[in-house]
Amino acid sequence: MFGPDFFERLSQRTYYDLDGNPITQDQWSVLRLGAGSGHVARDVVGFYHVSTVWTGVDPAAPVHADDPHHTPMIYETMVFVERLDPDGVLAPDDRLDCTEQYAELYATREDALAGHRRATAMVRDWMVNGRPEL
């Protein structure tokens, strides 16, 4: 990830608004601040946390740079698990294990919200039937 060309790749990144239109990095920064870290939806089911965010950055963009038909995937749903804290010593921000249990990308807010609902239903199923190996 952090190779000799890291900053060059970072400067070539394309940023997108909430509707998938290309914008400048400065415009993206303003939107990120105004979007409250980009959260679209959050749910907690047992010790699982389902989080859907607008990233405004397409992780596949460099691969598809010459494809005029590529749709940027600028929303993401991830599922994290809460760390066990029997002594209650962890701060709330330290309770999440940042290794995602599940992740999916979307192009639109509507798709992201539908994906968030699917992920939340999947996690509820995990609570009843156990989490399968993904």
Coordinates of N, CA, C and O in Angstrom, one line a residue:
M1 N 0.8 -1.2 0.0 CA 0.0 0.0 0.0 C 0.9 1.3 0.0 O 0.7 2.1 -0.8
F2 N 1.8 1.4 0.9 CA 2.6 2.6 1.0 C 3.9 2.3 0.3 O 5.0 2.2 0.9
G3 N 3.9 2.3 -1.0 CA 5.1 2.1 -1.8 C 5.7 3.5 -2.2 O 5.2 4.5 -1.8
P4 N 6.7 3.5 -3.0 CA 7.3 4.7 -3.4 C 6.4 5.6 -4.2 O 6.6 6.8 -4.2
D5 N 5.4 5.1 -4.8 CA 4.5 5.8 -5.6 C 3.2 6.2 -4.9 O 2.2 6.6 -5.5
F6 N 3.1 6.0 -3.5 CA 1.9 6.2 -2.8 C 1.3 7.6 -3.0 O 0.1 7.7 -3.3
F7 N 2.1 8.6 -2.8 CA 1.6 10.0 -2.9 C 1.2 10.3 -4.3 O 0.2 11.1 -4.5
E8 N 1.9 9.8 -5.3 CA 1.5 10.0 -6.7 C 0.1 9.4 -6.9 O -0.7 10.0 -7.6
R9 N -0.1 8.2 -6.5 CA -1.4 7.5 -6.7 C -2.5 8.3 -5.9 O -3.6 8.4 -6.4
L10 N -2.2 8.8 -4.7 CA -3.1 9.5 -4.0 C -3.5 10.8 -4.7 O -4.7 11.1 -4.7
S11 N -2.6 11.5 -5.3 CA -2.9 12.7 -6.0 C -3.7 12.4 -7.3 O -4.4 13.3 -7.8
Q12 N -3.7 11.2 -7.8 CA -4.5 10.9 -9.0 C -5.9 10.3 -8.7 O -6.6 10.0 -9.6
R13 N -6.2 10.2 -7.4 CA -7.5 9.7 -7.0 C -8.6 10.6 -7.5 O -8.5 11.8 -7.5
T14 N -9.7 10.0 -7.9 CA -10.9 10.7 -8.3 C -11.9 10.7 -7.2 O -12.1 9.6 -6.6
Y15 N -12.4 11.8 -6.9 CA -13.4 12.0 -5.8 C -14.8 12.2 -6.4 O -14.9 12.8 -7.5
Y16 N -15.8 11.8 -5.7 CA -17.2 11.8 -6.2 C -18.1 12.4 -5.1 O -17.9 12.2 -3.9
D17 N -19.1 13.2 -5.6 CA -20.1 13.7 -4.7 C -21.1 12.5 -4.3 O -20.9 11.4 -4.7
L18 N -22.1 12.9 -3.6 CA -23.1 11.9 -3.1 C -23.9 11.2 -4.3 O -24.4 10.1 -4.1
D19 N -23.9 11.8 -5.4 CA -24.6 11.3 -6.6 C -23.6 10.6 -7.6 O -24.1 10.2 -8.7
G20 N -22.3 10.5 -7.3 CA -21.4 9.9 -8.2 C -20.8 10.8 -9.2 O -20.1 10.3 -10.1
N21 N -20.9 12.1 -9.1 CA -20.3 13.0 -10.0 C -18.9 13.4 -9.6 O -18.7 13.6 -8.4
P22 N -17.9 13.4 -10.5 CA -16.6 13.8 -10.1 C -16.5 15.2 -9.5 O -17.1 16.1 -10.0
I23 N -15.7 15.3 -8.4 CA -15.5 16.6 -7.8 C -14.0 16.7 -7.4 O -13.3 15.7 -7.5
T24 N -13.6 17.9 -6.9 CA -12.2 18.1 -6.5 C -12.1 17.5 -5.1 O -13.0 17.3 -4.3
Q25 N -10.8 17.3 -4.7 CA -10.5 16.8 -3.3 C -11.0 17.8 -2.3 O -11.5 17.4 -1.2
D26 N -10.9 19.1 -2.6 CA -11.4 20.1 -1.6 C -12.9 20.0 -1.5 O -13.4 20.1 -0.3
Q27 N -13.6 19.9 -2.6 CA -15.1 19.7 -2.5 C -15.5 18.5 -1.7 O -16.4 18.5 -0.9
W28 N -14.7 17.4 -2.0 CA -14.9 16.1 -1.2 C -14.7 16.3 0.3 O -15.6 15.8 1.1
S29 N -13.7 17.0 0.6 CA -13.4 17.3 2.0 C -14.5 18.0 2.7 O -14.9 17.7 3.8
V30 N -15.1 19.0 2.1 CA -16.2 19.8 2.6 C -17.4 18.9 2.8 O -18.1 18.9 3.8
L31 N -17.7 18.1 1.7 CA -18.8 17.2 1.8 C -18.7 16.1 3.0 O -19.6 15.8 3.7
R32 N -17.4 15.6 3.1 CA -17.2 14.6 4.2 C -17.5 15.3 5.6 O -18.0 14.6 6.4
L33 N -17.0 16.5 5.7 CA -17.3 17.1 7.0 C -18.7 17.4 7.2 O -19.3 17.1 8.3
G34 N -19.4 17.8 6.2 CA -20.9 18.1 6.3 C -21.7 16.8 6.4 O -22.8 16.9 6.9
A35 N -21.2 15.7 6.0 CA -21.9 14.4 6.0 C -21.7 13.7 7.3 O -22.1 12.5 7.4
G36 N -21.1 14.3 8.3 CA -20.9 13.6 9.5 C -20.1 12.3 9.4 O -20.5 11.2 9.8
S37 N -18.9 12.4 8.8 CA -18.1 11.3 8.5 C -18.7 10.3 7.5 O -18.2 9.2 7.3
G38 N -19.7 10.8 6.8 CA -20.2 10.0 5.7 C -21.2 8.9 6.1 O -21.6 8.2 5.2
H39 N -21.5 8.8 7.3 CA -22.5 7.7 7.7 C -23.8 7.9 7.1 O -24.4 8.9 7.1
V40 N -24.3 6.8 6.5 CA -25.6 6.7 5.9 C -26.6 6.0 6.8 O -27.7 6.4 7.0
A41 N -26.1 4.9 7.4 CA -26.9 4.1 8.4 C -26.0 3.3 9.3 O -24.9 3.0 8.9
R42 N -26.5 3.1 10.5 CA -25.7 2.3 11.5 C -26.8 1.5 12.3 O -27.8 2.0 12.7
D43 N -26.4 0.3 12.6 CA -27.2 -0.6 13.4 C -26.3 -1.4 14.3 O -25.2 -1.8 13.9
V44 N -26.7 -1.7 15.5 CA -26.0 -2.7 16.4 C -27.0 -3.8 16.6 O -28.1 -3.6 17.0
V45 N -26.5 -5.0 16.3 CA -27.3 -6.3 16.5 C -26.4 -7.2 17.4 O -25.4 -7.7 16.9
G46 N -26.7 -7.3 18.7 CA -25.9 -8.0 19.6 C -24.5 -7.4 19.7 O -24.4 -6.2 19.9
F47 N -23.5 -8.1 19.4 CA -22.1 -7.6 19.4 C -21.6 -7.2 18.0 O -20.4 -7.0 17.8
Y48 N -22.5 -7.3 17.0 CA -22.2 -6.9 15.6 C -22.6 -5.4 15.4 O -23.7 -5.0 15.8
H49 N -21.8 -4.7 14.7 CA -22.0 -3.3 14.3 C -22.1 -3.3 12.7 O -21.1 -3.7 12.1
V50 N -23.2 -2.8 12.2 CA -23.4 -2.7 10.8 C -23.3 -1.2 10.4 O -24.0 -0.4 11.0
S51 N -22.4 -0.9 9.6 CA -22.1 0.5 9.2 C -22.1 0.7 7.7 O -21.4 0.0 7.0
T52 N -22.9 1.7 7.3 CA -22.9 2.0 5.8 C -22.5 3.5 5.7 O -23.1 4.3 6.4
V53 N -21.5 3.7 4.8 CA -21.0 5.1 4.7 C -20.9 5.4 3.2 O -20.8 4.6 2.3
W54 N -20.9 6.7 3.0 CA -20.5 7.3 1.7 C -19.0 7.6 1.8 O -18.6 8.3 2.7
T55 N -18.2 6.9 0.9 CA -16.8 7.2 1.0 C -16.4 8.3 0.0 O -15.4 9.0 0.2
G56 N -17.1 8.4 -1.1 CA -16.8 9.4 -2.1 C -15.5 9.1 -2.9 O -15.1 9.9 -3.7
V57 N -15.0 7.9 -2.7 CA -13.8 7.4 -3.4 C -14.1 6.0 -4.0 O -14.6 5.1 -3.2
D58 N -13.8 5.8 -5.2 CA -14.0 4.5 -5.8 C -12.7 3.7 -5.7 O -11.8 4.0 -6.4
P59 N -12.7 2.6 -4.9 CA -11.5 1.8 -4.8 C -11.0 1.1 -6.1 O -9.9 0.8 -6.3
A60 N -12.0 0.9 -7.0 CA -11.6 0.3 -8.3 C -11.3 1.2 -9.4 O -11.0 0.8 -10.5
A61 N -11.4 2.5 -9.1 CA -11.2 3.5 -10.2 C -9.9 3.4 -11.0 O -9.8 3.5 -12.2
P62 N -8.7 3.2 -10.3 CA -7.5 3.0 -11.1 C -7.5 1.9 -12.1 O -6.9 2.0 -13.1
V63 N -8.2 0.8 -11.7 CA -8.3 -0.3 -12.6 C -9.1 0.0 -13.8 O -8.9 -0.5 -14.9
H64 N -10.1 0.8 -13.6 CA -11.1 1.1 -14.7 C -10.9 2.6 -15.3 O -11.8 3.1 -15.8
A65 N -9.7 3.1 -15.1 CA -9.5 4.5 -15.5 C -9.9 4.8 -17.0 O -10.3 5.9 -17.3
D66 N -9.7 3.8 -17.8 CA -10.0 4.1 -19.3 C -11.4 3.6 -19.7 O -11.7 3.6 -20.9
D67 N -12.2 3.2 -18.8 CA -13.5 2.6 -19.1 C -14.6 3.7 -18.9 O -14.9 4.0 -17.7
P68 N -15.1 4.2 -20.0 CA -16.1 5.3 -19.8 C -17.4 4.8 -19.2 O -18.3 5.6 -18.8
H69 N -17.6 3.5 -19.2 CA -18.9 2.9 -18.7 C -18.8 2.5 -17.2 O -19.8 1.9 -16.7
H70 N -17.6 2.7 -16.6 CA -17.4 2.2 -15.2 C -18.3 3.1 -14.3 O -18.3 4.3 -14.4
T71 N -19.0 2.5 -13.4 CA -19.8 3.2 -12.4 C -19.0 3.2 -11.1 O -18.7 2.1 -10.6
P72 N -18.8 4.4 -10.5 CA -18.0 4.4 -9.3 C -18.8 3.9 -8.1 O -20.0 4.1 -8.0
M73 N -18.1 3.0 -7.3 CA -18.7 2.4 -6.2 C -18.3 3.3 -5.0 O -17.2 3.1 -4.4
I74 N -19.2 4.2 -4.5 CA -18.8 5.2 -3.6 C -19.5 5.1 -2.2 O -19.3 5.9 -1.4
Y75 N -20.2 4.0 -2.0 CA -20.8 3.7 -0.7 C -20.4 2.3 -0.3 O -20.1 1.4 -1.2
E76 N -20.3 2.1 1.0 CA -19.8 0.8 1.5 C -20.5 0.4 2.8 O -20.7 1.3 3.7
T77 N -20.9 -0.8 2.9 CA -21.5 -1.4 4.1 C -20.4 -2.4 4.6 O -19.9 -3.2 3.9
M78 N -20.2 -2.3 5.9 CA -19.2 -3.2 6.6 C -19.9 -3.6 7.9 O -20.6 -2.9 8.5
V79 N -19.5 -4.9 8.3 CA -19.9 -5.4 9.6 C -18.7 -5.7 10.4 O -17.8 -6.3 9.9
F80 N -18.7 -5.1 11.6 CA -17.6 -5.3 12.6 C -18.2 -6.0 13.8 O -19.4 -6.0 14.1
V81 N -17.3 -6.6 14.5 CA -17.7 -7.3 15.8 C -17.1 -6.5 17.0 O -16.0 -6.0 16.9
E82 N -17.9 -6.5 18.0 CA -17.4 -5.8 19.2 C -16.5 -6.7 20.0 O -16.7 -7.9 20.2
R83 N -15.4 -6.1 20.5 CA -14.5 -6.9 21.3 C -15.1 -7.2 22.7 O -15.8 -6.4 23.2
L84 N -14.7 -8.3 23.2 CA -15.2 -8.6 24.6 C -14.4 -7.7 25.5 O -13.3 -7.5 25.4
D85 N -15.2 -7.2 26.5 CA -14.6 -6.3 27.5 C -15.3 -6.6 28.8 O -16.0 -5.7 29.4
P86 N -15.0 -7.8 29.4 CA -15.7 -8.1 30.6 C -15.4 -7.2 31.8 O -16.2 -7.1 32.7
D87 N -14.3 -6.5 31.8 CA -13.9 -5.6 32.9 C -14.4 -4.2 32.6 O -14.3 -3.3 33.5
G88 N -14.9 -3.9 31.5 CA -15.4 -2.6 31.1 C -14.4 -1.5 31.1 O -14.6 -0.4 31.5
V89 N -13.2 -1.9 30.6 CA -12.1 -0.9 30.6 C -11.9 -0.2 29.3 O -11.2 0.8 29.2
L90 N -12.5 -0.7 28.2 CA -12.3 -0.2 26.9 C -13.2 1.0 26.7 O -14.4 1.0 27.1
A91 N -12.7 2.1 26.1 CA -13.5 3.2 25.7 C -14.4 2.8 24.6 O -14.1 1.9 23.8
P92 N -15.5 3.4 24.4 CA -16.5 3.0 23.3 C -15.8 2.9 21.9 O -16.1 2.0 21.2
D93 N -14.9 3.8 21.6 CA -14.3 3.8 20.3 C -13.3 2.6 20.2 O -12.8 2.3 19.1
D94 N -12.8 2.0 21.3 CA -11.9 0.9 21.3 C -12.5 -0.4 21.3 O -11.9 -1.4 21.3
R95 N -13.9 -0.4 21.4 CA -14.6 -1.7 21.5 C -14.8 -2.5 20.2 O -15.1 -3.6 20.2
L96 N -14.6 -1.7 19.1 CA -14.8 -2.4 17.8 C -13.5 -3.0 17.3 O -12.5 -2.4 17.2
D97 N -13.6 -4.2 16.8 CA -12.5 -4.9 16.1 C -12.6 -4.4 14.7 O -13.6 -4.6 14.0
C98 N -11.6 -3.7 14.2 CA -11.7 -3.1 12.9 C -11.5 -4.1 11.7 O -11.4 -3.7 10.6
T99 N -11.4 -5.4 12.0 CA -11.4 -6.4 11.0 C -12.8 -6.7 10.6 O -13.6 -7.2 11.4
E100 N -13.1 -6.3 9.4 CA -14.5 -6.5 9.0 C -14.9 -7.9 8.8 O -14.1 -8.8 8.4
Q101 N -16.2 -8.2 9.2 CA -16.7 -9.5 9.1 C -17.4 -9.7 7.7 O -17.7 -10.8 7.3
Y102 N -17.7 -8.6 7.1 CA -18.5 -8.6 5.8 C -18.3 -7.2 5.2 O -18.3 -6.2 6.0
A103 N -18.2 -7.1 3.9 CA -18.2 -5.8 3.3 C -18.8 -5.9 1.9 O -18.7 -6.9 1.2
E104 N -19.5 -4.8 1.5 CA -20.0 -4.7 0.1 C -20.0 -3.2 -0.3 O -20.3 -2.3 0.5
L105 N -19.8 -3.0 -1.6 CA -19.7 -1.7 -2.2 C -21.0 -1.4 -3.1 O -21.6 -2.4 -3.6
Y106 N -21.4 -0.1 -3.2 CA -22.5 0.3 -3.9 C -22.3 1.6 -4.7 O -21.4 2.4 -4.3
A107 N -23.0 1.8 -5.7 CA -22.9 3.0 -6.5 C -23.8 4.1 -6.0 O -23.5 5.3 -6.2
T108 N -24.9 3.8 -5.5 CA -25.9 4.8 -5.1 C -26.3 4.7 -3.6 O -26.2 3.6 -3.0
R109 N -26.8 5.8 -3.1 CA -27.3 5.8 -1.7 C -28.5 4.8 -1.5 O -28.5 4.1 -0.5
E110 N -29.4 4.8 -2.5 CA -30.5 3.8 -2.4 C -30.0 2.4 -2.4 O -30.5 1.6 -1.6
D111 N -29.1 2.0 -3.2 CA -28.5 0.7 -3.2 C -27.8 0.4 -1.9 O -27.9 -0.7 -1.3
A112 N -27.1 1.4 -1.4 CA -26.4 1.3 -0.1 C -27.4 1.0 1.1 O -27.1 0.2 1.9
L113 N -28.5 1.8 1.1 CA -29.5 1.6 2.1 C -30.1 0.2 2.0 O -30.3 -0.5 3.1
A114 N -30.4 -0.3 0.8 CA -30.9 -1.6 0.6 C -29.9 -2.7 1.1 O -30.2 -3.6 1.8
G115 N -28.6 -2.4 0.7 CA -27.6 -3.3 1.2 C -27.4 -3.3 2.7 O -27.1 -4.4 3.3
H116 N -27.6 -2.2 3.3 CA -27.5 -2.1 4.8 C -28.6 -2.9 5.4 O -28.3 -3.7 6.4
R117 N -29.8 -2.8 4.9 CA -30.9 -3.6 5.4 C -30.6 -5.1 5.2 O -30.9 -5.9 6.1
R118 N -30.1 -5.5 4.1 CA -29.7 -6.9 3.9 C -28.6 -7.4 4.8 O -28.7 -8.5 5.4
A119 N -27.6 -6.5 5.0 CA -26.5 -6.9 6.0 C -27.1 -7.0 7.4 O -26.7 -7.9 8.2
T120 N -28.0 -6.1 7.8 CA -28.5 -6.2 9.1 C -29.3 -7.4 9.3 O -29.3 -8.1 10.4
A121 N -30.1 -7.8 8.3 CA -30.9 -9.1 8.4 C -29.9 -10.3 8.4 O -30.2 -11.2 9.2
M122 N -28.8 -10.2 7.7 CA -27.9 -11.3 7.7 C -27.3 -11.4 9.1 O -27.1 -12.5 9.6
V123 N -26.9 -10.3 9.7 CA -26.4 -10.4 11.1 C -27.4 -10.9 12.1 O -27.0 -11.6 13.0
R124 N -28.6 -10.5 11.9 CA -29.7 -11.0 12.9 C -29.7 -12.6 12.7 O -29.9 -13.3 13.7
D125 N -29.6 -13.1 11.5 CA -29.5 -14.5 11.3 C -28.3 -15.1 11.9 O -28.4 -16.2 12.5
W126 N -27.2 -14.4 11.8 CA -26.0 -14.9 12.5 C -26.2 -15.1 14.0 O -25.7 -16.0 14.6
M127 N -26.9 -14.1 14.6 CA -27.2 -14.2 16.0 C -28.0 -15.4 16.4 O -27.8 -16.0 17.5
V128 N -28.9 -15.8 15.5 CA -29.7 -17.0 15.8 C -29.1 -18.3 15.4 O -29.1 -19.3 16.2
N129 N -28.5 -18.3 14.2 CA -27.9 -19.6 13.7 C -26.4 -19.7 13.7 O -25.9 -20.7 13.2
G130 N -25.7 -18.7 14.1 CA -24.3 -18.7 14.1 C -23.8 -18.1 12.8 O -24.4 -18.2 11.8
R131 N -22.6 -17.5 12.8 CA -22.0 -16.9 11.7 C -21.3 -18.0 10.8 O -20.4 -18.7 11.3
P132 N -21.7 -18.2 9.6 CA -20.9 -19.2 8.7 C -19.6 -18.6 8.3 O -19.4 -17.4 8.4
E133 N -18.7 -19.5 7.9 CA -17.5 -19.0 7.3 C -17.8 -18.3 6.0 O -18.4 -18.8 5.2
L134 N -17.3 -17.1 5.9 CA -17.6 -16.3 4.7 C -16.4 -16.5 3.7 O -15.3 -16.7 4.0

